[in-house]
């Protein structure tokens, strides 16, 4: 679970949600859900390889991160509530979504726009690398 910024005050409700999330992420149920998500994604795409949803082109495996796009159904996530990402893209996505601009948006909008921004950033970086 990510650390809070220094000086940030947390409500009791937020503390409870964070504790519930931290407990779930360490549970056997979460690891089973990760494996189930991998099977579903391979079946959905018809491909044996899953690539990072951040658009960096890296292959995703169960050792990588599985980002919660939505937390509303924590513990009963649908396939689209989750996105397989490499650690670097996952951290970059959180930096985008937690920036002041995105904090003003509704969470669902911030997630969608943040993922688009990350994919655009990765695509732009890929073009720059190829042009060198």
GROMACS .gro file of N, CA and C in nm:
model
  396
    1UNK      N    1   0.085  -0.117   0.000
    1UNK     CA    2   0.000   0.000   0.000
    1UNK      C    3   0.090   0.123   0.000
    2UNK      N    4   0.058   0.222  -0.082
    2UNK     CA    5   0.142   0.339  -0.093
    2UNK      C    6   0.134   0.423   0.033
    3UNK      N    7   0.240   0.496   0.059
    3UNK     CA    8   0.246   0.583   0.175
    3UNK      C    9   0.169   0.712   0.149
    4UNK      N   10   0.113   0.767   0.255
    4UNK     CA   11   0.045   0.896   0.244
    4UNK      C   12   0.149   1.007   0.242
    5UNK      N   13   0.115   1.117   0.178
    5UNK     CA   14   0.204   1.232   0.177
    5UNK      C   15   0.215   1.287   0.318
    6UNK      N   16   0.333   1.336   0.353
    6UNK     CA   17   0.356   1.391   0.486
    6UNK      C   18   0.258   1.506   0.513
    7UNK      N   19   0.199   1.506   0.629
    7UNK     CA   20   0.106   1.612   0.667
    7UNK      C   21  -0.038   1.587   0.627
    8UNK      N   22  -0.063   1.479   0.553
    8UNK     CA   23  -0.199   1.448   0.510
    8UNK      C   24  -0.278   1.390   0.626
    9UNK      N   25  -0.397   1.440   0.645
    9UNK     CA   26  -0.484   1.385   0.749
    9UNK      C   27  -0.575   1.282   0.685
   10UNK      N   28  -0.597   1.175   0.759
   10UNK     CA   29  -0.683   1.070   0.706
   10UNK      C   30  -0.809   1.058   0.793
   11UNK      N   31  -0.918   1.034   0.728
   11UNK     CA   32  -1.042   1.011   0.800
   11UNK      C   33  -1.044   0.867   0.849
   12UNK      N   34  -1.128   0.840   0.946
   12UNK     CA   35  -1.144   0.703   0.996
   12UNK      C   36  -1.193   0.612   0.885
   13UNK      N   37  -1.285   0.662   0.803
   13UNK     CA   38  -1.339   0.583   0.692
   13UNK      C   39  -1.228   0.546   0.594
   14UNK      N   40  -1.144   0.643   0.562
   14UNK     CA   41  -1.033   0.616   0.469
   14UNK      C   42  -0.934   0.517   0.529
   15UNK      N   43  -0.906   0.533   0.657
   15UNK     CA   44  -0.816   0.438   0.724
   15UNK      C   45  -0.873   0.296   0.718
   16UNK      N   46  -1.003   0.283   0.738
   16UNK     CA   47  -1.067   0.151   0.733
   16UNK      C   48  -1.059   0.091   0.593
   17UNK      N   49  -1.083   0.174   0.490
   17UNK     CA   50  -1.073   0.125   0.351
   17UNK      C   51  -0.931   0.080   0.319
   18UNK      N   52  -0.832   0.158   0.362
   18UNK     CA   53  -0.692   0.125   0.335
   18UNK      C   54  -0.652  -0.005   0.406
   19UNK      N   55  -0.699  -0.022   0.530
   19UNK     CA   56  -0.668  -0.144   0.606
   19UNK      C   57  -0.733  -0.265   0.539
   20UNK      N   58  -0.857  -0.250   0.493
   20UNK     CA   59  -0.926  -0.359   0.424
   20UNK      C   60  -0.851  -0.397   0.296
   21UNK      N   61  -0.806  -0.296   0.221
   21UNK     CA   62  -0.732  -0.319   0.097
   21UNK      C   63  -0.601  -0.393   0.127
   22UNK      N   64  -0.526  -0.345   0.227
   22UNK     CA   65  -0.397  -0.405   0.261
   22UNK      C   66  -0.414  -0.552   0.302
   23UNK      N   67  -0.518  -0.580   0.378
   23UNK     CA   68  -0.544  -0.718   0.420
   23UNK      C   69  -0.579  -0.805   0.300
   24UNK      N   70  -0.662  -0.754   0.211
   24UNK     CA   71  -0.704  -0.829   0.093
   24UNK      C   72  -0.587  -0.860   0.001
   25UNK      N   73  -0.499  -0.762  -0.022
   25UNK     CA   74  -0.387  -0.777  -0.115
   25UNK      C   75  -0.290  -0.886  -0.069
   26UNK      N   76  -0.289  -0.918   0.058
   26UNK     CA   77  -0.202  -1.024   0.111
   26UNK      C   78  -0.273  -1.159   0.122
   27UNK      N   79  -0.401  -1.163   0.088
   27UNK     CA   80  -0.481  -1.284   0.110
   27UNK      C   81  -0.468  -1.387  -0.003
   28UNK      N   82  -0.493  -1.513   0.030
   28UNK     CA   83  -0.497  -1.617  -0.074
   28UNK      C   84  -0.605  -1.588  -0.179
   29UNK      N   85  -0.713  -1.523  -0.138
   29UNK     CA   86  -0.821  -1.490  -0.234
   29UNK      C   87  -0.769  -1.397  -0.343
   30UNK      N   88  -0.683  -1.300  -0.307
   30UNK     CA   89  -0.627  -1.208  -0.406
   30UNK      C   90  -0.535  -1.282  -0.502
   31UNK      N   91  -0.453  -1.372  -0.451
   31UNK     CA   92  -0.361  -1.445  -0.538
   31UNK      C   93  -0.438  -1.539  -0.631
   32UNK      N   94  -0.547  -1.594  -0.582
   32UNK     CA   95  -0.632  -1.676  -0.668
   32UNK      C   96  -0.699  -1.589  -0.775
   33UNK      N   97  -0.742  -1.468  -0.736
   33UNK     CA   98  -0.806  -1.377  -0.833
   33UNK      C   99  -0.707  -1.335  -0.940
   34UNK      N  100  -0.581  -1.313  -0.903
   34UNK     CA  101  -0.477  -1.276  -1.000
   34UNK      C  102  -0.460  -1.387  -1.104
   35UNK      N  103  -0.453  -1.512  -1.058
   35UNK     CA  104  -0.437  -1.625  -1.150
   35UNK      C  105  -0.561  -1.638  -1.240
   36UNK      N  106  -0.677  -1.615  -1.182
   36UNK     CA  107  -0.801  -1.620  -1.260
   36UNK      C  108  -0.802  -1.508  -1.366
   37UNK      N  109  -0.757  -1.389  -1.326
   37UNK     CA  110  -0.751  -1.277  -1.421
   37UNK      C  111  -0.659  -1.311  -1.537
   38UNK      N  112  -0.545  -1.374  -1.508
   38UNK     CA  113  -0.451  -1.412  -1.614
   38UNK      C  114  -0.518  -1.509  -1.712
   39UNK      N  115  -0.586  -1.609  -1.661
   39UNK     CA  116  -0.656  -1.705  -1.749
   39UNK      C  117  -0.763  -1.634  -1.833
   40UNK      N  118  -0.840  -1.547  -1.769
   40UNK     CA  119  -0.945  -1.473  -1.840
   40UNK      C  120  -0.886  -1.385  -1.950
   41UNK      N  121  -0.776  -1.318  -1.921
   41UNK     CA  122  -0.715  -1.228  -2.019
   41UNK      C  123  -0.660  -1.306  -2.138
   42UNK      N  124  -0.599  -1.419  -2.113
   42UNK     CA  125  -0.547  -1.501  -2.223
   42UNK      C  126  -0.662  -1.554  -2.308
   43UNK      N  127  -0.769  -1.592  -2.243
   43UNK     CA  128  -0.886  -1.640  -2.317
   43UNK      C  129  -0.951  -1.525  -2.396
   44UNK      N  130  -0.961  -1.409  -2.333
   44UNK     CA  131  -1.023  -1.292  -2.397
   44UNK      C  132  -0.947  -1.250  -2.522
   45UNK      N  133  -0.814  -1.247  -2.513
   45UNK     CA  134  -0.733  -1.201  -2.625
   45UNK      C  135  -0.700  -1.312  -2.724
   46UNK      N  136  -0.709  -1.437  -2.679
   46UNK     CA  137  -0.671  -1.549  -2.764
   46UNK      C  138  -0.521  -1.558  -2.783
   47UNK      N  139  -0.446  -1.494  -2.696
   47UNK     CA  140  -0.300  -1.492  -2.705
   47UNK      C  141  -0.239  -1.558  -2.582
   48UNK      N  142  -0.124  -1.618  -2.598
   48UNK     CA  143  -0.055  -1.682  -2.486
   48UNK      C  144   0.022  -1.579  -2.403
   49UNK      N  145   0.047  -1.463  -2.461
   49UNK     CA  146   0.125  -1.359  -2.395
   49UNK      C  147   0.036  -1.240  -2.361
   50UNK      N  148   0.053  -1.189  -2.240
   50UNK     CA  149  -0.018  -1.068  -2.197
   50UNK      C  150   0.086  -0.957  -2.192
   51UNK      N  151   0.052  -0.842  -2.245
   51UNK     CA  152   0.144  -0.728  -2.242
   51UNK      C  153   0.095  -0.624  -2.143
   52UNK      N  154   0.189  -0.548  -2.089
   52UNK     CA  155   0.159  -0.443  -1.991
   52UNK      C  156   0.053  -0.348  -2.048
   53UNK      N  157  -0.050  -0.323  -1.970
   53UNK     CA  158  -0.158  -0.236  -2.013
   53UNK      C  159  -0.111  -0.091  -2.026
   54UNK      N  160   0.004  -0.058  -1.968
   54UNK     CA  161   0.057   0.078  -1.977
   54UNK      C  162   0.111   0.114  -2.113
   55UNK      N  163   0.122   0.016  -2.201
   55UNK     CA  164   0.165   0.043  -2.338
   55UNK      C  165   0.315   0.044  -2.358
   56UNK      N  166   0.393  -0.004  -2.260
   56UNK     CA  167   0.538  -0.002  -2.273
   56UNK      C  168   0.590  -0.118  -2.359
   57UNK      N  169   0.506  -0.219  -2.380
   57UNK     CA  170   0.545  -0.332  -2.463
   57UNK      C  171   0.605  -0.449  -2.387
   58UNK      N  172   0.622  -0.435  -2.255
   58UNK     CA  173   0.677  -0.545  -2.175
   58UNK      C  174   0.572  -0.654  -2.157
   59UNK      N  175   0.620  -0.778  -2.149
   59UNK     CA  176   0.529  -0.889  -2.120
   59UNK      C  177   0.489  -0.884  -1.974
   60UNK      N  178   0.362  -0.917  -1.947
   60UNK     CA  179   0.311  -0.920  -1.811
   60UNK      C  180   0.308  -1.064  -1.763
   61UNK      N  181   0.340  -1.085  -1.636
   61UNK     CA  182   0.328  -1.218  -1.575
   61UNK      C  183   0.270  -1.202  -1.435
   62UNK      N  184   0.241  -1.312  -1.371
   62UNK     CA  185   0.186  -1.308  -1.236
   62UNK      C  186   0.282  -1.244  -1.135
   63UNK      N  187   0.408  -1.230  -1.170
   63UNK     CA  188   0.504  -1.163  -1.082
   63UNK      C  189   0.491  -1.011  -1.089
   64UNK      N  190   0.419  -0.961  -1.190
   64UNK     CA  191   0.402  -0.817  -1.207
   64UNK      C  192   0.280  -0.767  -1.130
   65UNK      N  193   0.251  -0.639  -1.149
   65UNK     CA  194   0.142  -0.576  -1.077
   65UNK      C  195   0.009  -0.597  -1.149
   66UNK      N  196  -0.099  -0.600  -1.071
   66UNK     CA  197  -0.234  -0.605  -1.125
   66UNK      C  198  -0.307  -0.485  -1.064
   67UNK      N  199  -0.322  -0.382  -1.144
   67UNK     CA  200  -0.376  -0.254  -1.098
   67UNK      C  201  -0.528  -0.260  -1.084
   68UNK      N  202  -0.578  -0.206  -0.974
   68UNK     CA  203  -0.723  -0.191  -0.955
   68UNK      C  204  -0.765  -0.062  -1.025
   69UNK      N  205  -0.836  -0.075  -1.134
   69UNK     CA  206  -0.890   0.042  -1.204
   69UNK      C  207  -1.002   0.101  -1.118
   70UNK      N  208  -1.081   0.014  -1.060
   70UNK     CA  209  -1.191   0.053  -0.972
   70UNK      C  210  -1.180  -0.030  -0.844
   71UNK      N  211  -1.211   0.031  -0.732
   71UNK     CA  212  -1.204  -0.036  -0.602
   71UNK      C  213  -1.343  -0.068  -0.548
   72UNK      N  214  -1.446  -0.031  -0.621
   72UNK     CA  215  -1.584  -0.047  -0.573
   72UNK      C  216  -1.619  -0.191  -0.539
   73UNK      N  217  -1.563  -0.286  -0.615
   73UNK     CA  218  -1.597  -0.427  -0.593
   73UNK      C  219  -1.478  -0.505  -0.536
   74UNK      N  220  -1.401  -0.441  -0.451
   74UNK     CA  221  -1.284  -0.503  -0.392
   74UNK      C  222  -1.321  -0.639  -0.332
   75UNK      N  223  -1.253  -0.742  -0.378
   75UNK     CA  224  -1.282  -0.878  -0.334
   75UNK      C  225  -1.377  -0.951  -0.426
   76UNK      N  226  -1.446  -0.877  -0.512
   76UNK     CA  227  -1.538  -0.935  -0.611
   76UNK      C  228  -1.520  -0.864  -0.745
   77UNK      N  229  -1.394  -0.836  -0.778
   77UNK     CA  230  -1.362  -0.761  -0.899
   77UNK      C  231  -1.409  -0.833  -1.024
   78UNK      N  232  -1.454  -0.753  -1.120
   78UNK     CA  233  -1.480  -0.806  -1.254
   78UNK      C  234  -1.347  -0.800  -1.329
   79UNK      N  235  -1.343  -0.863  -1.443
   79UNK     CA  236  -1.220  -0.864  -1.522
   79UNK      C  237  -1.176  -0.721  -1.557
   80UNK      N  238  -1.270  -0.637  -1.593
   80UNK     CA  239  -1.236  -0.500  -1.634
   80UNK      C  240  -1.205  -0.406  -1.518
   81UNK      N  241  -1.221  -0.452  -1.394
   81UNK     CA  242  -1.181  -0.374  -1.278
   81UNK      C  243  -1.030  -0.378  -1.258
   82UNK      N  244  -0.961  -0.465  -1.332
   82UNK     CA  245  -0.818  -0.489  -1.313
   82UNK      C  246  -0.742  -0.470  -1.444
   83UNK      N  247  -0.616  -0.433  -1.433
   83UNK     CA  248  -0.530  -0.416  -1.552
   83UNK      C  249  -0.389  -0.461  -1.517
   84UNK      N  250  -0.336  -0.554  -1.595
   84UNK     CA  251  -0.200  -0.604  -1.574
   84UNK      C  252  -0.098  -0.500  -1.618
   85UNK      N  253  -0.006  -0.466  -1.528
   85UNK     CA  254   0.094  -0.364  -1.558
   85UNK      C  255   0.230  -0.402  -1.500
   86UNK      N  256   0.336  -0.358  -1.567
   86UNK     CA  257   0.469  -0.373  -1.510
   86UNK      C  258   0.480  -0.272  -1.394
   87UNK      N  259   0.575  -0.292  -1.305
   87UNK     CA  260   0.589  -0.206  -1.188
   87UNK      C  261   0.611  -0.060  -1.228
   88UNK      N  262   0.695  -0.037  -1.328
   88UNK     CA  263   0.726   0.100  -1.369
   88UNK      C  264   0.602   0.174  -1.418
   89UNK      N  265   0.525   0.110  -1.505
   89UNK     CA  266   0.403   0.175  -1.556
   89UNK      C  267   0.300   0.193  -1.444
   90UNK      N  268   0.292   0.097  -1.353
   90UNK     CA  269   0.197   0.106  -1.243
   90UNK      C  270   0.229   0.228  -1.155
   91UNK      N  271   0.356   0.244  -1.120
   91UNK     CA  272   0.395   0.359  -1.038
   91UNK      C  273   0.373   0.490  -1.114
   92UNK      N  274   0.404   0.491  -1.243
   92UNK     CA  275   0.384   0.612  -1.322
   92UNK      C  276   0.236   0.646  -1.333
   93UNK      N  277   0.151   0.543  -1.348
   93UNK     CA  278   0.006   0.568  -1.355
   93UNK      C  279  -0.043   0.631  -1.225
   94UNK      N  280   0.001   0.577  -1.111
   94UNK     CA  281  -0.041   0.636  -0.984
   94UNK      C  282   0.008   0.780  -0.970
   95UNK      N  283   0.128   0.809  -1.017
   95UNK     CA  284   0.178   0.947  -1.012
   95UNK      C  285   0.089   1.040  -1.095
   96UNK      N  286   0.044   0.992  -1.210
   96UNK     CA  287  -0.044   1.072  -1.295
   96UNK      C  288  -0.179   1.093  -1.226
   97UNK      N  289  -0.241   0.985  -1.183
   97UNK     CA  290  -0.376   0.990  -1.126
   97UNK      C  291  -0.379   1.067  -0.994
   98UNK      N  292  -0.269   1.067  -0.921
   98UNK     CA  293  -0.265   1.137  -0.793
   98UNK      C  294  -0.214   1.280  -0.805
   99UNK      N  295  -0.190   1.325  -0.929
   99UNK     CA  296  -0.146   1.464  -0.949
   99UNK      C  297  -0.265   1.558  -0.926
  100UNK      N  298  -0.239   1.685  -0.894
  100UNK     CA  299  -0.349   1.779  -0.865
  100UNK      C  300  -0.454   1.789  -0.976
  101UNK      N  301  -0.412   1.785  -1.102
  101UNK     CA  302  -0.507   1.795  -1.213
  101UNK      C  303  -0.606   1.679  -1.210
  102UNK      N  304  -0.556   1.558  -1.191
  102UNK     CA  305  -0.641   1.440  -1.194
  102UNK      C  306  -0.720   1.424  -1.064
  103UNK      N  307  -0.668   1.477  -0.953
  103UNK     CA  308  -0.739   1.468  -0.826
  103UNK      C  309  -0.872   1.542  -0.830
  104UNK      N  310  -0.881   1.642  -0.918
  104UNK     CA  311  -1.005   1.720  -0.930
  104UNK      C  312  -1.112   1.646  -1.011
  105UNK      N  313  -1.074   1.540  -1.079
  105UNK     CA  314  -1.169   1.464  -1.162
  105UNK      C  315  -1.237   1.356  -1.079
  106UNK      N  316  -1.355   1.312  -1.122
  106UNK     CA  317  -1.412   1.191  -1.060
  106UNK      C  318  -1.314   1.075  -1.079
  107UNK      N  319  -1.307   0.985  -0.982
  107UNK     CA  320  -1.206   0.879  -0.985
  107UNK      C  321  -1.208   0.797  -1.114
  108UNK      N  322  -1.326   0.759  -1.161
  108UNK     CA  323  -1.336   0.678  -1.284
  108UNK      C  324  -1.278   0.754  -1.404
  109UNK      N  325  -1.309   0.882  -1.413
  109UNK     CA  326  -1.257   0.964  -1.523
  109UNK      C  327  -1.106   0.977  -1.513
  110UNK      N  328  -1.056   1.000  -1.391
  110UNK     CA  329  -0.912   1.014  -1.370
  110UNK      C  330  -0.839   0.886  -1.410
  111UNK      N  331  -0.895   0.771  -1.377
  111UNK     CA  332  -0.833   0.644  -1.413
  111UNK      C  333  -0.827   0.628  -1.566
  112UNK      N  334  -0.939   0.653  -1.632
  112UNK     CA  335  -0.943   0.639  -1.779
  112UNK      C  336  -0.845   0.736  -1.845
  113UNK      N  337  -0.850   0.861  -1.804
  113UNK     CA  338  -0.763   0.962  -1.865
  113UNK      C  339  -0.616   0.937  -1.830
  114UNK      N  340  -0.590   0.891  -1.707
  114UNK     CA  341  -0.452   0.860  -1.666
  114UNK      C  342  -0.393   0.747  -1.749
  115UNK      N  343  -0.474   0.645  -1.775
  115UNK     CA  344  -0.425   0.533  -1.858
  115UNK      C  345  -0.400   0.577  -2.001
  116UNK      N  346  -0.487   0.663  -2.053
  116UNK     CA  347  -0.465   0.715  -2.189
  116UNK      C  348  -0.336   0.797  -2.192
  117UNK      N  349  -0.315   0.880  -2.091
  117UNK     CA  350  -0.194   0.963  -2.085
  117UNK      C  351  -0.069   0.876  -2.076
  118UNK      N  352  -0.074   0.772  -1.995
  118UNK     CA  353   0.041   0.683  -1.980
  118UNK      C  354   0.071   0.611  -2.112
  119UNK      N  355  -0.032   0.562  -2.179
  119UNK     CA  356  -0.011   0.493  -2.306
  119UNK      C  357   0.044   0.589  -2.412
  120UNK      N  358  -0.007   0.713  -2.412
  120UNK     CA  359   0.043   0.814  -2.505
  120UNK      C  360   0.189   0.846  -2.476
  121UNK      N  361   0.222   0.859  -2.349
  121UNK     CA  362   0.360   0.888  -2.308
  121UNK      C  363   0.453   0.775  -2.352
  122UNK      N  364   0.411   0.651  -2.330
  122UNK     CA  365   0.493   0.537  -2.372
  122UNK      C  366   0.507   0.530  -2.523
  123UNK      N  367   0.400   0.558  -2.595
  123UNK     CA  368   0.405   0.558  -2.742
  123UNK      C  369   0.500   0.666  -2.791
  124UNK      N  370   0.493   0.785  -2.731
  124UNK     CA  371   0.582   0.895  -2.770
  124UNK      C  372   0.727   0.862  -2.741
  125UNK      N  373   0.755   0.801  -2.626
  125UNK     CA  374   0.891   0.761  -2.591
  125UNK      C  375   0.943   0.657  -2.687
  126UNK      N  376   0.858   0.564  -2.730
  126UNK     CA  377   0.897   0.460  -2.824
  126UNK      C  378   0.938   0.520  -2.958
  127UNK      N  379   0.862   0.619  -3.003
  127UNK     CA  380   0.893   0.687  -3.129
  127UNK      C  381   1.028   0.759  -3.117
  128UNK      N  382   1.051   0.826  -3.005
  128UNK     CA  383   1.177   0.897  -2.986
  128UNK      C  384   1.297   0.802  -2.986
  129UNK      N  385   1.281   0.687  -2.922
  129UNK     CA  386   1.389   0.588  -2.916
  129UNK      C  387   1.420   0.536  -3.057
  130UNK      N  388   1.316   0.508  -3.137
  130UNK     CA  389   1.337   0.457  -3.273
  130UNK      C  390   1.400   0.562  -3.364
  131UNK      N  391   1.376   0.690  -3.338
  131UNK     CA  392   1.430   0.796  -3.423
  131UNK      C  393   1.577   0.822  -3.397
  132UNK      N  394   1.630   0.776  -3.284
  132UNK     CA  395   1.772   0.800  -3.252
  132UNK      C  396   1.865   0.724  -3.340
   0.00000   0.00000   0.00000
